[in-house]
Coordinates of C-alpha atoms in Angstrom, one line a residue:
M143 CA -81.9 109.1 86.9
L144 CA -82.2 111.0 83.7
K145 CA -82.3 114.0 85.1
G146 CA -79.3 116.8 83.8
I147 CA -78.4 114.1 80.8
E148 CA -78.0 115.4 77.8
R149 CA -81.1 115.3 75.3
R150 CA -79.2 113.3 73.2
I151 CA -78.4 110.6 75.5
K152 CA -82.2 110.3 76.4
I153 CA -83.0 110.0 72.9
V154 CA -80.5 106.9 72.2
I155 CA -81.7 105.3 75.4
L156 CA -85.4 105.5 74.0
T157 CA -84.8 104.4 70.7
Q158 CA -82.8 101.9 71.7
S159 CA -85.5 100.3 73.9
I160 CA -87.7 100.0 71.0
Y161 CA -85.3 98.7 68.9
S162 CA -84.4 95.7 71.7
F163 CA -88.1 95.0 71.3
V164 CA -87.6 94.1 67.7
T165 CA -84.1 92.9 68.3
Q166 CA -85.5 89.8 70.6
I167 CA -88.2 89.1 68.0
L168 CA -86.0 88.8 65.2
I169 CA -83.2 86.7 67.1
Q170 CA -86.0 84.4 68.0
Y171 CA -87.7 83.8 64.5
N172 CA -85.2 84.5 61.9
V173 CA -84.0 81.3 61.6
L174 CA -86.9 79.5 62.7
F175 CA -88.4 81.6 59.6
A176 CA -85.8 80.3 57.3
Q177 CA -86.1 76.5 58.6
A178 CA -89.9 77.1 57.8
L179 CA -89.3 78.0 53.9
G180 CA -87.1 74.9 53.9
A181 CA -83.4 75.5 54.9
S182 CA -81.7 72.8 56.3
G183 CA -79.0 72.8 59.3
T184 CA -76.0 72.8 57.0
D185 CA -77.8 76.0 55.1
I186 CA -78.3 77.7 58.4
G187 CA -74.7 76.9 58.9
L188 CA -73.7 78.6 55.5
I189 CA -75.8 81.6 56.1
S190 CA -73.7 82.1 59.4
L191 CA -70.3 81.6 57.4
I192 CA -71.6 84.4 55.0
N193 CA -72.6 86.6 57.4
A194 CA -69.5 86.1 59.6
L195 CA -67.9 87.2 56.2
V196 CA -69.5 90.1 55.5
L197 CA -69.1 91.4 59.0
F198 CA -65.2 91.0 59.1
L199 CA -64.8 92.6 55.4
C200 CA -67.3 95.5 56.1
S201 CA -66.6 96.6 59.8
P202 CA -63.2 98.5 59.3
L203 CA -65.2 100.8 56.7
L204 CA -67.9 101.3 59.3
G205 CA -65.5 102.1 61.6
R206 CA -64.2 105.0 59.4
M207 CA -67.7 106.1 58.7
I208 CA -68.4 106.7 62.5
E209 CA -65.2 108.9 62.9
K210 CA -65.9 110.7 59.8
H211 CA -69.6 111.4 59.7
F212 CA -72.7 112.4 62.1
M213 CA -73.5 109.7 64.5
K214 CA -77.0 110.3 63.4
K215 CA -76.5 109.6 59.8
V216 CA -74.8 106.2 60.7
M217 CA -77.6 105.3 63.2
L218 CA -80.3 106.0 60.4
L219 CA -78.4 104.3 57.6
G220 CA -78.3 101.1 60.2
L221 CA -82.0 101.5 60.5
V222 CA -82.7 101.5 57.0
C223 CA -80.6 98.4 56.5
D224 CA -82.4 96.5 58.9
M225 CA -85.7 97.5 57.4
I226 CA -84.2 96.4 54.0
A227 CA -83.8 93.2 55.6
I228 CA -87.1 93.0 57.3
F229 CA -88.8 93.6 54.1
L230 CA -86.8 90.5 52.2
F231 CA -88.4 88.4 55.0
I232 CA -91.8 89.8 54.1
I233 CA -91.5 89.1 50.3
A234 CA -89.3 86.0 50.7
N235 CA -90.7 82.8 49.4
E236 CA -87.7 80.2 49.7
W237 CA -84.8 80.3 52.0
R238 CA -82.3 81.5 49.3
M239 CA -83.7 85.0 49.3
L240 CA -83.3 85.5 52.9
I241 CA -79.1 85.6 52.4
P242 CA -78.7 89.1 52.0
A243 CA -81.2 89.7 54.5
F244 CA -79.1 87.9 57.4
A245 CA -75.9 89.6 56.6
I246 CA -77.4 93.1 56.9
C247 CA -79.9 92.7 59.6
I248 CA -78.9 93.6 63.2
M249 CA -75.2 92.3 63.5
L250 CA -73.7 94.4 60.5
F251 CA -74.9 98.1 61.9
R252 CA -74.7 97.0 66.0
Q253 CA -77.3 99.7 67.4
I254 CA -76.4 98.5 70.9
A255 CA -72.8 99.4 70.5
F256 CA -73.6 102.9 68.8
A257 CA -75.8 103.5 71.9
D258 CA -72.6 102.7 74.1
M259 CA -70.5 104.9 72.2
V260 CA -72.8 107.9 72.6
L261 CA -73.1 107.1 76.4
I262 CA -69.5 106.9 77.2
T263 CA -68.5 109.8 74.8
F264 CA -71.0 112.3 76.3
T265 CA -71.1 111.4 80.0
A266 CA -68.9 112.1 82.6
P267 CA -66.6 109.0 83.5
Q268 CA -68.1 108.5 87.3
K269 CA -71.3 108.2 85.9
R270 CA -70.6 106.3 82.7
A271 CA -71.2 102.7 84.1
T272 CA -74.1 104.1 86.1
L273 CA -76.1 105.1 83.0
M274 CA -75.0 101.9 81.0
G275 CA -76.3 99.4 84.1
F276 CA -79.8 101.9 83.6
S277 CA -80.1 101.7 80.1
R278 CA -79.9 97.8 79.8
I279 CA -82.6 97.5 82.8
L280 CA -85.0 99.6 80.2
W281 CA -83.7 97.5 77.4
G282 CA -83.9 94.2 79.0
V283 CA -87.4 94.9 80.2
S284 CA -88.2 95.6 76.6
M285 CA -86.8 92.3 75.5
I286 CA -88.6 90.2 78.2
L287 CA -91.8 91.8 77.2
A288 CA -91.2 90.6 73.5
S289 CA -91.0 87.4 74.0
P290 CA -94.3 86.4 75.1
I291 CA -96.4 89.5 72.7
A292 CA -94.3 87.7 69.8
A293 CA -95.6 84.1 71.1
S294 CA -99.1 85.2 71.3
I295 CA -99.3 86.6 67.4
V296 CA -97.3 83.5 66.1
T297 CA -100.0 81.2 68.1
Y298 CA -103.0 83.5 66.7
F299 CA -101.6 83.4 63.2
G300 CA -101.2 79.7 63.0
G301 CA -97.7 78.4 65.1
I302 CA -94.5 78.3 64.1
N303 CA -94.9 78.4 60.2
V304 CA -94.2 80.9 57.3
N305 CA -97.9 82.3 57.8
G306 CA -97.6 82.5 61.7
I307 CA -94.3 84.2 61.8
R308 CA -94.5 86.5 58.8
P309 CA -97.0 88.7 60.6
L310 CA -94.2 89.7 63.1
Y311 CA -91.9 91.5 60.5
Y312 CA -94.7 93.9 59.6
I313 CA -94.8 94.7 63.0
C314 CA -90.9 95.1 63.4
L315 CA -90.8 97.3 60.1
A316 CA -93.5 99.6 61.6
L317 CA -91.5 100.2 64.7
L318 CA -88.2 100.6 63.2
L319 CA -90.2 103.1 61.1
V320 CA -91.1 104.8 64.4
T321 CA -87.6 104.5 65.8
S322 CA -86.4 106.3 62.6
F323 CA -88.5 109.2 63.0
I324 CA -87.6 109.7 66.5
L325 CA -83.9 109.6 65.8
Y326 CA -84.3 111.8 62.9
K327 CA -86.4 114.3 64.5
G328 CA -85.0 114.2 67.9
L329 CA -81.4 113.6 67.8
D330 CA -79.0 116.4 66.6
D331 CA -75.9 116.3 64.6
F332 CA -72.7 115.3 66.4
F333 CA -69.6 113.6 65.8
I334 CA -68.2 110.8 68.0
S335 CA -64.7 111.7 66.9
N336 CA -63.0 115.2 67.2
D337 CA -60.8 114.2 64.3
F338 CA -62.4 115.4 61.2
E339 CA -59.2 114.9 58.7
K340 CA -60.9 113.5 55.4
S341 CA -59.2 110.2 54.1
S342 CA -60.0 107.5 51.6
G343 CA -58.8 104.3 50.1
L344 CA -57.8 100.9 51.4
R345 CA -54.4 101.6 51.6
N346 CA -55.0 104.7 54.3
L347 CA -58.1 102.9 55.6
F348 CA -55.1 100.2 56.8
K349 CA -52.6 102.8 57.8
E350 CA -55.2 104.3 60.3
Y351 CA -55.9 101.0 61.8
W352 CA -52.2 100.1 62.2
K353 CA -51.4 103.5 63.3
L354 CA -54.1 102.9 66.3
I355 CA -52.5 99.6 67.3
K356 CA -48.9 100.9 67.4
T357 CA -50.4 103.9 69.6
E358 CA -52.2 101.8 71.8
F359 CA -50.0 99.2 72.7
H360 CA -52.6 97.9 75.2
L361 CA -55.3 96.9 72.5
K362 CA -53.3 93.6 71.5
Y363 CA -54.2 92.2 75.1
W364 CA -57.8 93.5 74.2
F365 CA -58.3 91.9 71.2
I366 CA -57.1 88.8 72.9
V367 CA -60.1 89.4 75.7
R368 CA -62.8 89.9 73.1
F369 CA -61.9 87.2 71.0
F370 CA -62.1 84.6 73.9
R371 CA -64.9 86.0 75.6
G372 CA -67.2 86.6 72.7
G373 CA -66.6 83.0 71.5
S374 CA -66.9 81.7 74.7
L375 CA -70.1 83.2 75.0
N376 CA -71.3 82.1 71.9
L377 CA -70.4 78.7 73.0
A378 CA -72.6 79.1 76.3
M379 CA -75.5 80.6 74.4
T380 CA -75.5 78.0 71.8
F381 CA -74.9 74.9 73.7
A382 CA -76.1 75.5 77.3
P383 CA -79.8 75.1 76.2
I384 CA -78.8 72.1 74.5
W385 CA -77.2 70.7 77.6
I386 CA -80.1 71.6 80.1
V387 CA -82.7 70.0 77.9
N388 CA -81.3 66.8 76.4
V389 CA -78.5 66.1 79.1
K390 CA -80.1 67.3 82.3
G391 CA -83.3 66.4 81.2
A392 CA -84.8 69.9 81.8
T393 CA -88.9 69.8 80.5
A394 CA -90.1 73.1 78.5
I395 CA -91.5 74.4 81.3
M396 CA -88.2 73.9 83.6
F397 CA -86.1 75.8 80.9
G398 CA -88.3 78.5 80.6
T399 CA -88.0 78.9 84.2
L400 CA -84.5 78.8 84.1
T401 CA -84.4 81.3 81.6
A402 CA -86.9 83.5 83.6
I403 CA -84.8 83.5 86.6
S404 CA -81.5 84.4 84.8
T405 CA -83.0 87.2 82.8
I406 CA -84.5 88.7 86.2
C407 CA -81.1 88.3 88.0
G408 CA -79.5 89.8 85.4
L409 CA -81.9 92.7 85.2
L410 CA -81.7 93.5 89.0
T411 CA -78.0 93.2 89.1
Q412 CA -77.2 95.6 86.1
F413 CA -77.9 98.9 87.8
P414 CA -76.0 98.1 91.2
V415 CA -72.9 96.7 89.4
G416 CA -72.8 100.1 87.3
K417 CA -72.9 102.1 90.7
L418 CA -69.7 99.8 91.9
A419 CA -68.1 100.3 88.8
D420 CA -68.1 103.9 88.9
K421 CA -67.1 104.2 92.6
F422 CA -64.8 101.4 93.5
G423 CA -63.0 100.9 89.6
R424 CA -64.2 98.8 86.5
K425 CA -61.3 96.1 86.7
K426 CA -62.5 95.2 90.5
T427 CA -66.1 95.2 89.8
F428 CA -65.6 93.0 86.8
I429 CA -63.5 90.3 88.1
L430 CA -65.8 90.1 91.0
F431 CA -68.9 89.6 89.2
N432 CA -67.4 87.7 86.4
A433 CA -66.8 85.2 89.4
F434 CA -70.2 84.5 89.7
Y435 CA -70.5 83.7 86.1
C436 CA -67.7 81.2 85.9
I437 CA -69.2 79.4 89.1
G438 CA -72.6 79.4 87.5
L439 CA -71.2 77.3 84.5
I440 CA -69.2 75.1 86.7
T441 CA -72.4 74.5 88.8
L442 CA -74.3 74.1 85.4
A443 CA -71.9 71.1 84.3
F444 CA -72.0 69.1 87.1
A445 CA -75.4 69.9 88.5
P446 CA -77.1 66.7 89.9
S447 CA -80.5 68.2 90.3
F448 CA -83.0 70.7 89.4
E449 CA -82.1 73.1 92.4
Y450 CA -78.6 73.3 91.2
L451 CA -79.9 74.1 87.7
M452 CA -81.8 77.1 89.3
L453 CA -78.9 78.5 91.5
A454 CA -76.4 78.1 88.2
S455 CA -79.3 80.0 86.4
I456 CA -79.1 82.9 89.1
L457 CA -75.1 82.8 89.4
G458 CA -75.2 82.8 85.3
I459 CA -75.2 80.6 82.7
G460 CA -74.9 82.2 79.5
I461 CA -78.4 82.5 78.7
G462 CA -81.2 84.8 79.4
G463 CA -81.2 88.9 79.1
L464 CA -78.4 90.7 77.9
E465 CA -74.8 88.8 77.9
G466 CA -75.7 85.9 79.7
G467 CA -78.1 87.0 82.1
G468 CA -77.7 86.2 86.0
I469 CA -75.6 87.9 88.7
G470 CA -72.4 87.2 86.5
G471 CA -73.8 88.5 83.4
A472 CA -73.6 91.9 84.5
S473 CA -70.4 92.0 84.9
I474 CA -70.7 93.1 80.8
I475 CA -71.2 97.1 82.4
P476 CA -68.1 97.3 83.6
F477 CA -66.3 95.3 80.9
I478 CA -67.7 97.3 77.8
A479 CA -67.1 100.4 79.8
M480 CA -63.4 99.8 80.0
W481 CA -63.4 98.6 76.4
W482 CA -64.7 101.8 75.0
E483 CA -62.7 103.7 77.4
S484 CA -59.6 102.4 76.2
V485 CA -59.1 104.4 73.5
P486 CA -59.9 108.3 72.8
S487 CA -63.2 109.4 71.3
K488 CA -61.5 110.0 67.9
S489 CA -60.3 106.3 67.9
R490 CA -63.8 104.8 68.8
G491 CA -64.9 104.5 65.0
K492 CA -61.9 102.3 64.5
L493 CA -62.4 100.3 68.2
Y494 CA -65.9 99.4 66.6
G495 CA -64.3 98.2 63.6
F496 CA -62.0 95.7 65.4
E497 CA -64.9 94.9 67.4
G498 CA -66.8 93.5 64.4
M499 CA -64.0 91.8 62.8
I500 CA -63.1 89.9 66.0
M501 CA -66.8 89.1 66.6
A502 CA -66.6 87.6 63.1
A503 CA -63.7 85.8 63.9
A504 CA -65.1 84.5 67.3
R505 CA -68.0 82.5 65.5
L506 CA -65.6 79.5 65.1
F507 CA -65.7 79.0 68.8
I508 CA -69.5 77.3 67.8
S509 CA -68.1 75.5 65.2
L510 CA -65.1 73.8 67.8
G511 CA -68.0 73.6 70.1
G512 CA -70.1 71.6 67.7
I513 CA -67.2 69.2 67.4
L514 CA -66.4 68.6 70.6
W515 CA -70.1 68.0 71.4
D516 CA -70.5 65.2 68.6
H517 CA -67.4 63.6 69.8
G518 CA -69.0 63.4 73.3
L519 CA -67.0 65.7 75.1
K520 CA -70.1 67.6 76.4
T521 CA -69.0 68.3 79.5
L522 CA -66.0 70.0 78.3
V523 CA -68.1 72.5 76.0
I524 CA -69.8 73.6 79.0
L525 CA -66.8 74.4 80.9
I526 CA -64.7 76.1 77.8
P527 CA -66.4 79.6 78.7
A528 CA -65.6 79.2 82.3
L529 CA -62.0 78.2 81.4
A530 CA -61.7 80.9 79.0
E531 CA -62.6 83.3 81.8
L532 CA -60.6 82.2 84.4
L533 CA -57.4 81.4 82.2
I534 CA -57.3 84.5 79.7
T535 CA -60.0 87.1 80.2
I536 CA -59.3 87.7 84.3
P537 CA -55.4 87.9 84.2
L538 CA -55.3 89.8 80.8
I539 CA -57.9 92.4 81.8
S540 CA -55.5 92.6 85.5
R541 CA -53.0 93.9 83.3
L542 CA -55.2 96.3 81.3
P543 CA -54.9 100.1 82.4
E544 CA -58.3 101.9 83.4
K545 CA -58.2 105.1 81.4
R546 CA -61.6 106.2 81.6
E547 CA -61.0 108.8 78.3

């Protein structure tokens, strides 16, 4: 699969496989570590709001940085921020010390998005989605391996408490040092953008982003799609596990089985979906496989037995693997390919900036979902992601062009 592929792409895929392993550990245990240090649910909510604000404010600046500096430099800077965050986790003796760590860890410099930009920019259009599907299989396997390894380490050092979780951060720090070394030695200096015009000041920054919106008129539809899709996926990832356990009565073993099924089905589907997207078109493939995701959520909402929950997991329920797992989760391949192809390579840094701001705003969905959940509208919370796809995402995607730039 990697035969004939540029060295820089091979290095990026390799390093992101290691990074995915680290990311899975941090996503699973960061909040648990904060709780072990005394953070309440309200404190966790406050941290989430601070993270969203930092992401919203910094994303436009990072978008410009991507277009004006070597991609290698930006990726290494992101890894340095992650390592600083991990160091703060290592030395923390109370939860407030973790506020800056949460703000700069993983989400601020989104390495997966960097990798996608490199793949899209330096791969022929007819091979992009296929290569993205292949890369996500490797990253998904890495994430699957991370969970049992991390669980074993935490158990060995005393369970889910400060002493049991802290050793994970030493391991993550060592792995990020290795990742940084591979990137530094293996990746050459290159630009994502071919527009090297220098600019400075917030005024020019706003002008650059506004110019892109006026030039690429279809982006306004993309922004709506990304907001509702990102927000509804956050909703599914947050409340689907609670629904399965607390409403449908699944045991820990049953829930683990459903997550494993969802993850495996998602991984097995990634590569074929990428192939189909390259051969028959991004939109057709996305709409086809997104339908599986919608049917999975509807099945989850009304499942009368565990067998139907298993069927929902096969189709896609918003948990497990990359972007929700299941057959429907593989629709992320043509979706992300269309997103990065929607603008010329010189503007993909600004698109990254817009993406960060949209992701920050989309976290409001979780707050809305919590309110509806507490008022007894639990079924509606599970159905909102499907409704958002059917009523907003699919109709708008149907209107968007496939540019493949």
